[in-house]
C-alpha atoms as a printed R data frame, in Angstrom:
    type eleno elety resid chain resno        x        y      z
1   ATOM     1    CA   MET     A     1 -131.341  -76.719 64.690
2   ATOM     2    CA   LYS     A     2 -131.490  -76.510 60.901
3   ATOM     3    CA   ILE     A     3 -130.014  -79.297 58.982
4   ATOM     4    CA   ASN     A     4 -128.065  -78.472 55.846
5   ATOM     5    CA   ARG     A     5 -128.768  -80.588 52.812
6   ATOM     6    CA   ASN     A     6 -125.356  -82.220 52.737
7   ATOM     7    CA   ASP     A     7 -125.466  -83.182 56.457
8   ATOM     8    CA   ASP     A     8 -126.436  -86.715 57.589
9   ATOM     9    CA   CYS     A     9 -130.156  -87.244 57.828
10  ATOM    10    CA   TRP     A    10 -131.841  -87.034 61.251
11  ATOM    11    CA   CYS     A    11 -133.354  -90.449 60.816
12  ATOM    12    CA   GLY     A    12 -130.028  -92.280 61.317
13  ATOM    13    CA   SER     A    13 -129.890  -93.864 57.851
14  ATOM    14    CA   GLY     A    14 -126.366  -92.477 57.257
15  ATOM    15    CA   LYS     A    15 -127.585  -90.907 53.982
16  ATOM    16    CA   LYS     A    16 -127.215  -87.243 53.099
17  ATOM    17    CA   TYR     A    17 -130.347  -85.261 54.179
18  ATOM    18    CA   LYS     A    18 -131.004  -84.109 50.631
19  ATOM    19    CA   LYS     A    19 -131.152  -87.746 49.502
20  ATOM    20    CA   CYS     A    20 -133.203  -88.964 52.485
21  ATOM    21    CA   HIS     A    21 -135.855  -86.864 54.356
22  ATOM    22    CA   ALA     A    22 -135.489  -83.343 52.940
23  ATOM    23    CA   ASP     A    23 -138.546  -83.628 50.709
24  ATOM    24    CA   PHE     A    24 -140.449  -85.472 53.467
25  ATOM    25    CA   ASP     A    25 -139.700  -82.581 55.922
26  ATOM    26    CA   GLU     A    26 -141.001  -79.986 53.544
27  ATOM    27    CA   LYS     A    27 -144.397  -81.683 53.523
28  ATOM    28    CA   TYR     A    28 -144.217  -82.566 57.215
29  ATOM    29    CA   ASP     A    29 -143.421  -78.984 58.258
30  ATOM    30    CA   SER     A    30 -146.055  -77.497 55.991
31  ATOM    31    CA   LEU     A    31 -148.801  -79.615 57.574
32  ATOM    32    CA   LYS     A    32 -147.423  -78.932 61.118
33  ATOM    33    CA   ARG     A    33 -147.676  -75.224 60.416
34  ATOM    34    CA   GLN     A    34 -151.299  -75.687 59.337
35  ATOM    35    CA   GLY     A    35 -152.085  -77.154 62.702
36  ATOM    36    CA   PHE     A    36 -152.266  -80.889 61.907
37  ATOM    37    CA   LEU     A    37 -151.190  -83.389 64.539
38  ATOM    38    CA   MET     A    38 -147.962  -84.858 63.304
39  ATOM    39    CA   PRO     A    39 -146.109  -87.996 64.474
40  ATOM    40    CA   PRO     A    40 -143.030  -87.437 66.542
41  ATOM    41    CA   LYS     A    41 -140.072  -88.120 64.345
42  ATOM    42    CA   LYS     A    42 -138.549  -90.670 66.795
43  ATOM    43    CA   ILE     A    43 -141.277  -93.150 65.706
44  ATOM    44    CA   ILE     A    44 -140.444  -92.809 61.977
45  ATOM    45    CA   LYS     A    45 -138.327  -95.804 60.937
46  ATOM    46    CA   ASN     A    46 -135.315  -95.633 58.595
47  ATOM    47    CA   GLU     A    47 -134.466  -98.459 56.152
48  ATOM    48    CA   GLU     A    48 -132.253 -100.346 58.603
49  ATOM    49    CA   GLN     A    49 -134.942 -100.427 61.313
50  ATOM    50    CA   ILE     A    50 -137.547 -101.508 58.739
51  ATOM    51    CA   GLU     A    51 -135.364 -104.424 57.678
52  ATOM    52    CA   GLY     A    52 -134.971 -105.345 61.340
53  ATOM    53    CA   ILE     A    53 -138.767 -105.367 61.847
54  ATOM    54    CA   ARG     A    54 -139.120 -107.494 58.732
55  ATOM    55    CA   ARG     A    55 -136.740 -110.027 60.067
56  ATOM    56    CA   SER     A    56 -138.634 -110.188 63.404
57  ATOM    57    CA   ALA     A    57 -141.915 -110.449 61.448
58  ATOM    58    CA   LYS     A    58 -140.619 -113.360 59.383
59  ATOM    59    CA   ILE     A    59 -140.288 -115.372 62.599
60  ATOM    60    CA   ASN     A    60 -143.602 -114.097 63.903
61  ATOM    61    CA   ASN     A    61 -145.434 -115.181 60.796
62  ATOM    62    CA   SER     A    62 -143.837 -118.516 60.856
63  ATOM    63    CA   VAL     A    63 -144.829 -119.000 64.499
64  ATOM    64    CA   LEU     A    64 -148.576 -118.295 63.623
65  ATOM    65    CA   ASP     A    65 -148.291 -120.643 60.621
66  ATOM    66    CA   LEU     A    66 -147.006 -123.396 62.947
67  ATOM    67    CA   VAL     A    67 -149.816 -122.830 65.380
68  ATOM    68    CA   SER     A    68 -152.273 -123.014 62.471
69  ATOM    69    CA   GLU     A    69 -150.889 -126.423 61.531
70  ATOM    70    CA   LYS     A    70 -151.021 -127.853 65.072
71  ATOM    71    CA   ILE     A    71 -154.020 -126.240 66.859
72  ATOM    72    CA   LYS     A    72 -156.858 -128.685 67.491
73  ATOM    73    CA   GLU     A    73 -159.623 -129.684 69.748
74  ATOM    74    CA   GLY     A    74 -158.495 -131.348 73.001
75  ATOM    75    CA   MET     A    75 -155.073 -129.465 73.258
76  ATOM    76    CA   SER     A    76 -154.513 -127.078 76.084
77  ATOM    77    CA   THR     A    77 -153.516 -123.418 75.695
78  ATOM    78    CA   GLU     A    78 -150.412 -124.238 77.585
79  ATOM    79    CA   GLU     A    79 -149.411 -126.529 74.558
80  ATOM    80    CA   ILE     A    80 -149.888 -123.501 72.290
81  ATOM    81    CA   ASP     A    81 -147.548 -121.513 74.587
82  ATOM    82    CA   LYS     A    82 -144.913 -124.235 74.406
83  ATOM    83    CA   ILE     A    83 -145.121 -124.344 70.527
84  ATOM    84    CA   VAL     A    84 -144.617 -120.588 70.380
85  ATOM    85    CA   TYR     A    85 -141.818 -120.503 72.962
86  ATOM    86    CA   ASP     A    86 -139.879 -123.422 71.431
87  ATOM    87    CA   TYR     A    87 -140.021 -122.152 67.875
88  ATOM    88    CA   THR     A    88 -139.264 -118.636 68.660
89  ATOM    89    CA   VAL     A    89 -136.181 -119.456 70.808
90  ATOM    90    CA   SER     A    90 -135.029 -121.949 68.090
91  ATOM    91    CA   GLN     A    91 -134.847 -118.993 65.734
92  ATOM    92    CA   GLY     A    92 -132.633 -116.964 68.061
93  ATOM    93    CA   ALA     A    93 -135.541 -114.759 69.054
94  ATOM    94    CA   ILE     A    94 -137.581 -113.891 72.177
95  ATOM    95    CA   PRO     A    95 -141.252 -114.083 72.767
96  ATOM    96    CA   ALA     A    96 -142.113 -110.402 73.556
97  ATOM    97    CA   PRO     A    97 -144.990 -111.093 75.942
98  ATOM    98    CA   LEU     A    98 -142.852 -113.227 78.309
99  ATOM    99    CA   ASN     A    99 -142.351 -111.310 81.499
100 ATOM   100    CA   TYR     A   100 -143.623 -108.070 79.807
101 ATOM   101    CA   GLY     A   101 -145.149 -106.132 82.727
102 ATOM   102    CA   GLY     A   102 -145.336 -109.317 84.620
103 ATOM   103    CA   PHE     A   103 -147.271 -111.394 81.908
104 ATOM   104    CA   PRO     A   104 -146.217 -115.013 82.757
105 ATOM   105    CA   LYS     A   105 -146.452 -116.640 79.267
106 ATOM   106    CA   SER     A   106 -145.063 -116.403 75.700
107 ATOM   107    CA   VAL     A   107 -148.333 -115.879 73.850
108 ATOM   108    CA   CYS     A   108 -151.855 -114.561 74.505
109 ATOM   109    CA   THR     A   109 -154.697 -117.023 74.006
110 ATOM   110    CA   SER     A   110 -158.169 -115.558 74.248
111 ATOM   111    CA   ILE     A   111 -161.183 -117.874 73.903
112 ATOM   112    CA   ASN     A   112 -164.888 -117.066 73.104
113 ATOM   113    CA   GLU     A   113 -165.876 -114.164 75.388
114 ATOM   114    CA   GLU     A   114 -162.257 -113.353 76.222
115 ATOM   115    CA   VAL     A   115 -161.395 -110.137 74.286
116 ATOM   116    CA   CYS     A   116 -157.520 -110.124 74.683
117 ATOM   117    CA   HIS     A   117 -154.606 -111.056 76.955
118 ATOM   118    CA   GLY     A   118 -155.792 -114.531 77.781
119 ATOM   119    CA   ILE     A   119 -153.090 -116.507 79.759
120 ATOM   120    CA   PRO     A   120 -152.206 -119.971 78.561
121 ATOM   121    CA   ASP     A   121 -152.794 -122.749 81.169
122 ATOM   122    CA   GLU     A   122 -152.640 -126.547 81.109
123 ATOM   123    CA   SER     A   123 -156.202 -126.687 82.554
124 ATOM   124    CA   ILE     A   124 -157.706 -124.639 79.660
125 ATOM   125    CA   ILE     A   125 -158.652 -127.235 76.985
126 ATOM   126    CA   LEU     A   126 -159.937 -126.306 73.548
127 ATOM   127    CA   ARG     A   127 -163.433 -127.592 72.789
128 ATOM   128    CA   ASP     A   128 -165.490 -128.218 69.718
129 ATOM   129    CA   GLY     A   129 -167.023 -124.919 68.764
130 ATOM   130    CA   ASP     A   130 -164.596 -122.657 70.478
131 ATOM   131    CA   ILE     A   131 -162.958 -119.581 68.704
132 ATOM   132    CA   ILE     A   132 -159.525 -118.675 69.939
133 ATOM   133    CA   ASN     A   133 -157.346 -115.688 69.253
134 ATOM   134    CA   VAL     A   134 -153.614 -116.472 69.275
135 ATOM   135    CA   ASP     A   135 -151.664 -113.236 69.719
136 ATOM   136    CA   VAL     A   136 -147.859 -113.636 68.927
137 ATOM   137    CA   SER     A   137 -145.193 -110.931 69.355
138 ATOM   138    CA   THR     A   138 -141.538 -111.564 68.632
139 ATOM   139    CA   ILE     A   139 -138.175 -109.731 69.469
140 ATOM   140    CA   LYS     A   140 -135.338 -110.382 67.062
141 ATOM   141    CA   ASP     A   141 -132.170 -108.506 67.368
142 ATOM   142    CA   GLY     A   142 -133.995 -105.779 69.324
143 ATOM   143    CA   TYR     A   143 -136.807 -105.290 66.807
144 ATOM   144    CA   TYR     A   144 -140.478 -106.134 67.505
145 ATOM   145    CA   SER     A   145 -143.296 -107.587 65.398
146 ATOM   146    CA   ASP     A   146 -146.860 -108.342 66.508
147 ATOM   147    CA   ALA     A   147 -149.841 -110.139 64.851
148 ATOM   148    CA   SER     A   148 -152.769 -112.398 65.751
149 ATOM   149    CA   ARG     A   149 -155.103 -114.821 64.107
150 ATOM   150    CA   ILE     A   150 -158.273 -116.340 65.230
151 ATOM   151    CA   PHE     A   151 -158.918 -120.086 64.838
152 ATOM   152    CA   ILE     A   152 -162.276 -121.877 64.808
153 ATOM   153    CA   ILE     A   153 -162.080 -125.242 66.717
154 ATOM   154    CA   GLY     A   154 -164.207 -127.957 65.138
155 ATOM   155    CA   ASN     A   155 -167.781 -127.135 64.271
156 ATOM   156    CA   ALA     A   156 -168.538 -123.559 65.568
157 ATOM   157    CA   SER     A   157 -172.030 -122.037 65.338
158 ATOM   158    CA   GLU     A   158 -173.033 -120.005 62.294
159 ATOM   159    CA   GLU     A   159 -173.116 -117.009 64.590
160 ATOM   160    CA   ALA     A   160 -169.490 -117.571 65.664
161 ATOM   161    CA   LYS     A   161 -168.313 -118.050 62.159
162 ATOM   162    CA   ARG     A   162 -170.012 -114.928 60.940
163 ATOM   163    CA   LEU     A   163 -168.403 -112.894 63.731
164 ATOM   164    CA   VAL     A   164 -164.984 -114.266 62.825
165 ATOM   165    CA   GLU     A   165 -165.364 -113.399 59.165
166 ATOM   166    CA   VAL     A   166 -166.749 -109.906 59.826
167 ATOM   167    CA   SER     A   167 -163.837 -109.107 62.216
168 ATOM   168    CA   ARG     A   168 -161.471 -110.217 59.514
169 ATOM   169    CA   GLU     A   169 -163.173 -107.802 57.076
170 ATOM   170    CA   CYS     A   170 -162.914 -105.049 59.720
171 ATOM   171    CA   LEU     A   171 -159.191 -105.529 59.847
172 ATOM   172    CA   GLN     A   172 -159.029 -105.411 55.969
173 ATOM   173    CA   LYS     A   173 -161.247 -102.185 55.930
174 ATOM   174    CA   GLY     A   174 -158.902 -100.568 58.436
175 ATOM   175    CA   ILE     A   175 -155.821 -101.534 56.373
176 ATOM   176    CA   GLU     A   176 -157.449 -100.176 53.231
177 ATOM   177    CA   ALA     A   177 -158.068  -96.870 54.953
178 ATOM   178    CA   VAL     A   178 -154.335  -96.292 55.517
179 ATOM   179    CA   LYS     A   179 -152.880  -93.780 53.082
180 ATOM   180    CA   PRO     A   180 -149.592  -91.998 53.291
181 ATOM   181    CA   TRP     A   181 -150.321  -88.500 54.511
182 ATOM   182    CA   GLY     A   182 -153.855  -89.612 55.455
183 ATOM   183    CA   PHE     A   183 -155.266  -89.625 59.054
184 ATOM   184    CA   LEU     A   184 -155.350  -92.071 61.909
185 ATOM   185    CA   GLY     A   185 -159.095  -91.447 62.284
186 ATOM   186    CA   ASP     A   186 -159.670  -92.890 58.858
187 ATOM   187    CA   ILE     A   187 -158.774  -96.296 60.183
188 ATOM   188    CA   GLY     A   188 -161.145  -96.211 63.179
189 ATOM   189    CA   ALA     A   189 -163.964  -94.836 60.931
190 ATOM   190    CA   ALA     A   190 -163.594  -97.689 58.457
191 ATOM   191    CA   VAL     A   191 -163.589 -100.342 61.086
192 ATOM   192    CA   GLN     A   192 -166.451  -98.936 63.177
193 ATOM   193    CA   GLU     A   193 -168.676  -98.420 60.143
194 ATOM   194    CA   HIS     A   194 -168.249 -102.039 58.919
195 ATOM   195    CA   ALA     A   195 -168.694 -103.519 62.354
196 ATOM   196    CA   GLU     A   196 -171.792 -101.581 63.229
197 ATOM   197    CA   LYS     A   197 -173.276 -102.143 59.768
198 ATOM   198    CA   ASN     A   198 -173.116 -105.788 60.548
199 ATOM   199    CA   GLY     A   199 -174.686 -105.444 63.987
200 ATOM   200    CA   TYR     A   200 -171.546 -105.749 66.030
201 ATOM   201    CA   SER     A   201 -169.651 -103.313 68.423
202 ATOM   202    CA   VAL     A   202 -166.047 -102.253 68.509
203 ATOM   203    CA   VAL     A   203 -164.073 -102.483 71.808
204 ATOM   204    CA   ARG     A   204 -162.929  -99.003 72.835
205 ATOM   205    CA   ASP     A   205 -160.674  -99.925 75.858
206 ATOM   206    CA   PHE     A   206 -157.893 -101.504 73.715
207 ATOM   207    CA   GLY     A   207 -156.472 -100.747 70.295
208 ATOM   208    CA   GLY     A   208 -153.567 -100.960 68.020
209 ATOM   209    CA   HIS     A   209 -150.189  -99.333 68.613
210 ATOM   210    CA   GLY     A   210 -146.842  -98.318 67.201
211 ATOM   211    CA   VAL     A   211 -144.420 -101.139 67.148
212 ATOM   212    CA   GLY     A   212 -140.948 -101.812 66.014
213 ATOM   213    CA   VAL     A   213 -138.059 -100.434 68.113
214 ATOM   214    CA   GLU     A   214 -140.282 -101.014 71.246
215 ATOM   215    CA   PHE     A   215 -143.250 -103.390 71.890
216 ATOM   216    CA   HIS     A   216 -145.606 -100.451 72.367
217 ATOM   217    CA   GLU     A   217 -144.919  -97.040 70.770
218 ATOM   218    CA   ASP     A   218 -147.057  -94.122 69.707
219 ATOM   219    CA   PRO     A   219 -149.540  -93.790 68.232
220 ATOM   220    CA   PHE     A   220 -152.442  -95.513 69.895
221 ATOM   221    CA   VAL     A   221 -154.600  -96.821 67.056
222 ATOM   222    CA   ALA     A   222 -158.343  -96.567 67.958
223 ATOM   223    CA   HIS     A   223 -160.717  -98.673 66.045
224 ATOM   224    CA   VAL     A   224 -163.491  -96.158 66.214
225 ATOM   225    CA   GLY     A   225 -163.222  -92.556 64.865
226 ATOM   226    CA   ASP     A   226 -163.875  -89.934 62.349
227 ATOM   227    CA   ARG     A   227 -162.383  -89.484 58.949
228 ATOM   228    CA   GLY     A   228 -159.861  -86.699 58.499
229 ATOM   229    CA   GLU     A   229 -159.114  -86.546 62.347
230 ATOM   230    CA   GLY     A   230 -156.262  -87.514 64.411
231 ATOM   231    CA   MET     A   231 -152.591  -87.978 63.786
232 ATOM   232    CA   VAL     A   232 -151.303  -87.627 60.137
233 ATOM   233    CA   LEU     A   233 -149.971  -90.998 58.842
234 ATOM   234    CA   VAL     A   234 -146.527  -90.583 57.269
235 ATOM   235    CA   PRO     A   235 -144.127  -92.886 55.414
236 ATOM   236    CA   GLY     A   236 -141.914  -94.830 57.854
237 ATOM   237    CA   MET     A   237 -144.570  -95.320 60.554
238 ATOM   238    CA   THR     A   238 -145.089  -98.886 61.658
239 ATOM   239    CA   PHE     A   239 -148.048  -99.824 63.844
240 ATOM   240    CA   THR     A   240 -150.626 -102.525 64.343
241 ATOM   241    CA   ILE     A   241 -154.296 -102.573 63.474
242 ATOM   242    CA   GLU     A   242 -156.124 -105.091 65.610
243 ATOM   243    CA   PRO     A   243 -159.857 -104.504 65.997
244 ATOM   244    CA   MET     A   244 -161.671 -106.419 68.667
245 ATOM   245    CA   ILE     A   245 -165.141 -106.920 67.559
246 ATOM   246    CA   ASN     A   246 -167.891 -108.064 69.967
247 ATOM   247    CA   GLN     A   247 -171.058 -109.826 69.178
248 ATOM   248    CA   GLY     A   248 -172.823 -107.806 71.907
249 ATOM   249    CA   ASP     A   249 -171.946 -104.570 73.580
250 ATOM   250    CA   TYR     A   250 -168.533 -103.124 73.475
251 ATOM   251    CA   GLY     A   251 -167.950 -103.037 77.258
252 ATOM   252    CA   VAL     A   252 -165.178 -105.158 78.757
253 ATOM   253    CA   PHE     A   253 -163.715 -105.915 82.152
254 ATOM   254    CA   VAL     A   254 -160.433 -107.338 83.299
255 ATOM   255    CA   ASP     A   255 -160.471 -110.604 85.136
256 ATOM   256    CA   GLU     A   256 -159.671 -109.810 88.783
257 ATOM   257    CA   ASP     A   257 -158.122 -113.278 89.269
258 ATOM   258    CA   ASN     A   258 -155.125 -112.633 86.922
259 ATOM   259    CA   ASP     A   259 -155.260 -108.813 86.292
260 ATOM   260    CA   TRP     A   260 -154.720 -109.479 82.500
261 ATOM   261    CA   THR     A   261 -157.613 -111.211 80.689
262 ATOM   262    CA   ALA     A   262 -160.193 -108.790 79.190
263 ATOM   263    CA   ILE     A   263 -163.702 -110.347 78.915
264 ATOM   264    CA   THR     A   264 -166.820 -109.012 77.372
265 ATOM   265    CA   GLU     A   265 -169.214 -107.488 80.085
266 ATOM   266    CA   ASP     A   266 -172.242 -109.190 78.637
267 ATOM   267    CA   GLY     A   267 -170.595 -112.565 78.022
268 ATOM   268    CA   SER     A   268 -170.926 -112.286 74.269
269 ATOM   269    CA   LEU     A   269 -168.335 -113.689 71.802
270 ATOM   270    CA   SER     A   270 -165.367 -111.444 70.750
271 ATOM   271    CA   SER     A   271 -163.153 -111.829 67.691
272 ATOM   272    CA   GLN     A   272 -159.841 -110.221 66.668
273 ATOM   273    CA   TRP     A   273 -157.290 -110.265 63.847
274 ATOM   274    CA   GLU     A   274 -154.047 -108.211 63.924
275 ATOM   275    CA   HIS     A   275 -151.470 -107.189 61.478
276 ATOM   276    CA   THR     A   276 -148.382 -104.963 61.643
277 ATOM   277    CA   ILE     A   277 -148.431 -102.290 58.984
278 ATOM   278    CA   LEU     A   278 -145.652 -100.142 57.488
279 ATOM   279    CA   VAL     A   279 -146.722  -96.867 55.717
280 ATOM   280    CA   THR     A   280 -144.773  -96.408 52.534
281 ATOM   281    CA   GLU     A   281 -144.325  -93.563 50.154
282 ATOM   282    CA   ASP     A   282 -147.066  -94.895 47.905
283 ATOM   283    CA   GLY     A   283 -149.178  -97.081 50.133
284 ATOM   284    CA   ILE     A   284 -148.650  -99.757 52.765
285 ATOM   285    CA   GLU     A   285 -146.830 -103.029 53.374
286 ATOM   286    CA   ILE     A   286 -148.260 -105.621 55.629
287 ATOM   287    CA   ILE     A   287 -145.204 -106.808 57.629
288 ATOM   288    CA   ALA     A   288 -146.674 -109.229 60.231
289 ATOM   289    CA   TYR     A   289 -149.825 -111.211 59.739
């Protein structure tokens, strides 16, 4: 049904259509007619929703800052889980992973050859030389945010430190590739090129995702790809970029003992950083980090 310029905008902002998404729709519809893959409008956030995601991310960022202050050799990953749970709940928020699809803890803690979705446990103790990804996701007033950081425990090998640094650079390359009215494939291409140039591989089985009103929304954000391909990135989209970079081959398997933890097939180290990104009219905003 056609919207008149003085009607309320379809995005739910409460603004008149002509003052909100009328110009956006002109460009969107033109690209759609040309055959480009356009994002469903239900994943395009209005200002109120973006503010809600920012509030959630403020807590999420503070959780990761707190973990950064307290993480150390000799602590268990269960202690990290308690830090995340206690702080999140103290802020009137909910740890998004807790009971999500049956996940039993409030945070994912993935060590060394673990790629993602490691489950905290009191028997898993951080040792000198470990690298650990701490992946935090927060629900505040129904809005979701998601980010992860990798921490080096004590004196890691030069090989481990280099992998951690290059994986951070891969995230940055992916973020720099995001342009309003650009393409999803631009992100994957930028990440893949940088990883492979440095002798590493990019995990294919997992990727980034839309986030904000739900924990996992469209689109799936692959960290391999071709420039100029895939869904068009438009202002109002919120999604994670979270490349998982392996020291060896990109193959992974899921631990049959817990049905969650992904591990490199060849036992090599894996490193990941994750940010939540908002596409704006003139660039991007990093919301959760």
